[in-house]
């Protein structure tokens, strides 16, 4: 069933767990994610990232995501990931997306607040939820192989408090040690920072760059207030790796539908393992 981000985050708050947010730039991802969530009977967030527009236009994927969410046996939020311009975000709301992320994290603080307030008004008119970001995450969504120092742009807890108070967002994306894409060295997360932001804002915290983080670290951030975890790159890589393996072993003719089904099978398995951890109840630390 189609629900809002607020709805799934309320489930996560009651259970002290996190809901996975997965990008769906192709049918293999969309169907692989949904079947994994359904097998675990867990809610899920299906996302379209603005940065995936060249692979899959919003007008094409939006109606597919919404229809599959409505048909699903589990609560599914259809969310726009990293909307960086407001007309694009409005297009998603008009299609019926039940949640949008406005990403003004690279803008000056006051400009980020003003734009986020505008998005809040647009989303409210449609009954949709809003996630916004403060602090900067290195790497674009779906990017690979980069090696910046994330500590340079961690979210400041006091600024986060002010940001939440002045915007009234439903979920806050923060920077505390994760990066988008592939980790070249093991991520070191600032758990105290997550706890402090949670304590000061009282809001569900969103962790981007959830791929490649250890299961233990997932449990630790969930105990400290993370309620949505964005996970994409490693599931996409799992799909590609399975395709490579089958292609190397293939004896006869390979058709494109075989490639898609190999990808979907591996995405399904990877996402199922991931949701299993997100969906465990943790003991709250704050
Ligand atoms: Zn992200």
Short mmCIF file of C-alpha atoms and ligand atoms in Angstrom, two decimals, residues 81-82 101 133 137 141 180 208-209 230, ligand 1:
data_model
loop_
_atom_site.label_atom_id
_atom_site.label_comp_id
_atom_site.label_asym_id
_atom_site.label_seq_id
_atom_site.Cartn_x
_atom_site.Cartn_y
_atom_site.Cartn_z
CA UNK A 81 15.79 11.47 -3.38
CA UNK A 82 18.10 14.52 -3.48
CA UNK A 101 13.86 15.23 -0.12
CA UNK A 133 19.66 17.94 4.67
CA UNK A 137 27.69 14.32 2.05
CA UNK A 141 24.05 9.69 -5.25
CA UNK A 180 27.81 8.14 -1.13
CA UNK A 208 22.73 8.56 3.49
CA UNK A 209 25.55 6.45 2.11
CA UNK A 230 19.56 5.14 2.18
ZN1 LIG B 1 22.01 10.58 -0.45
#
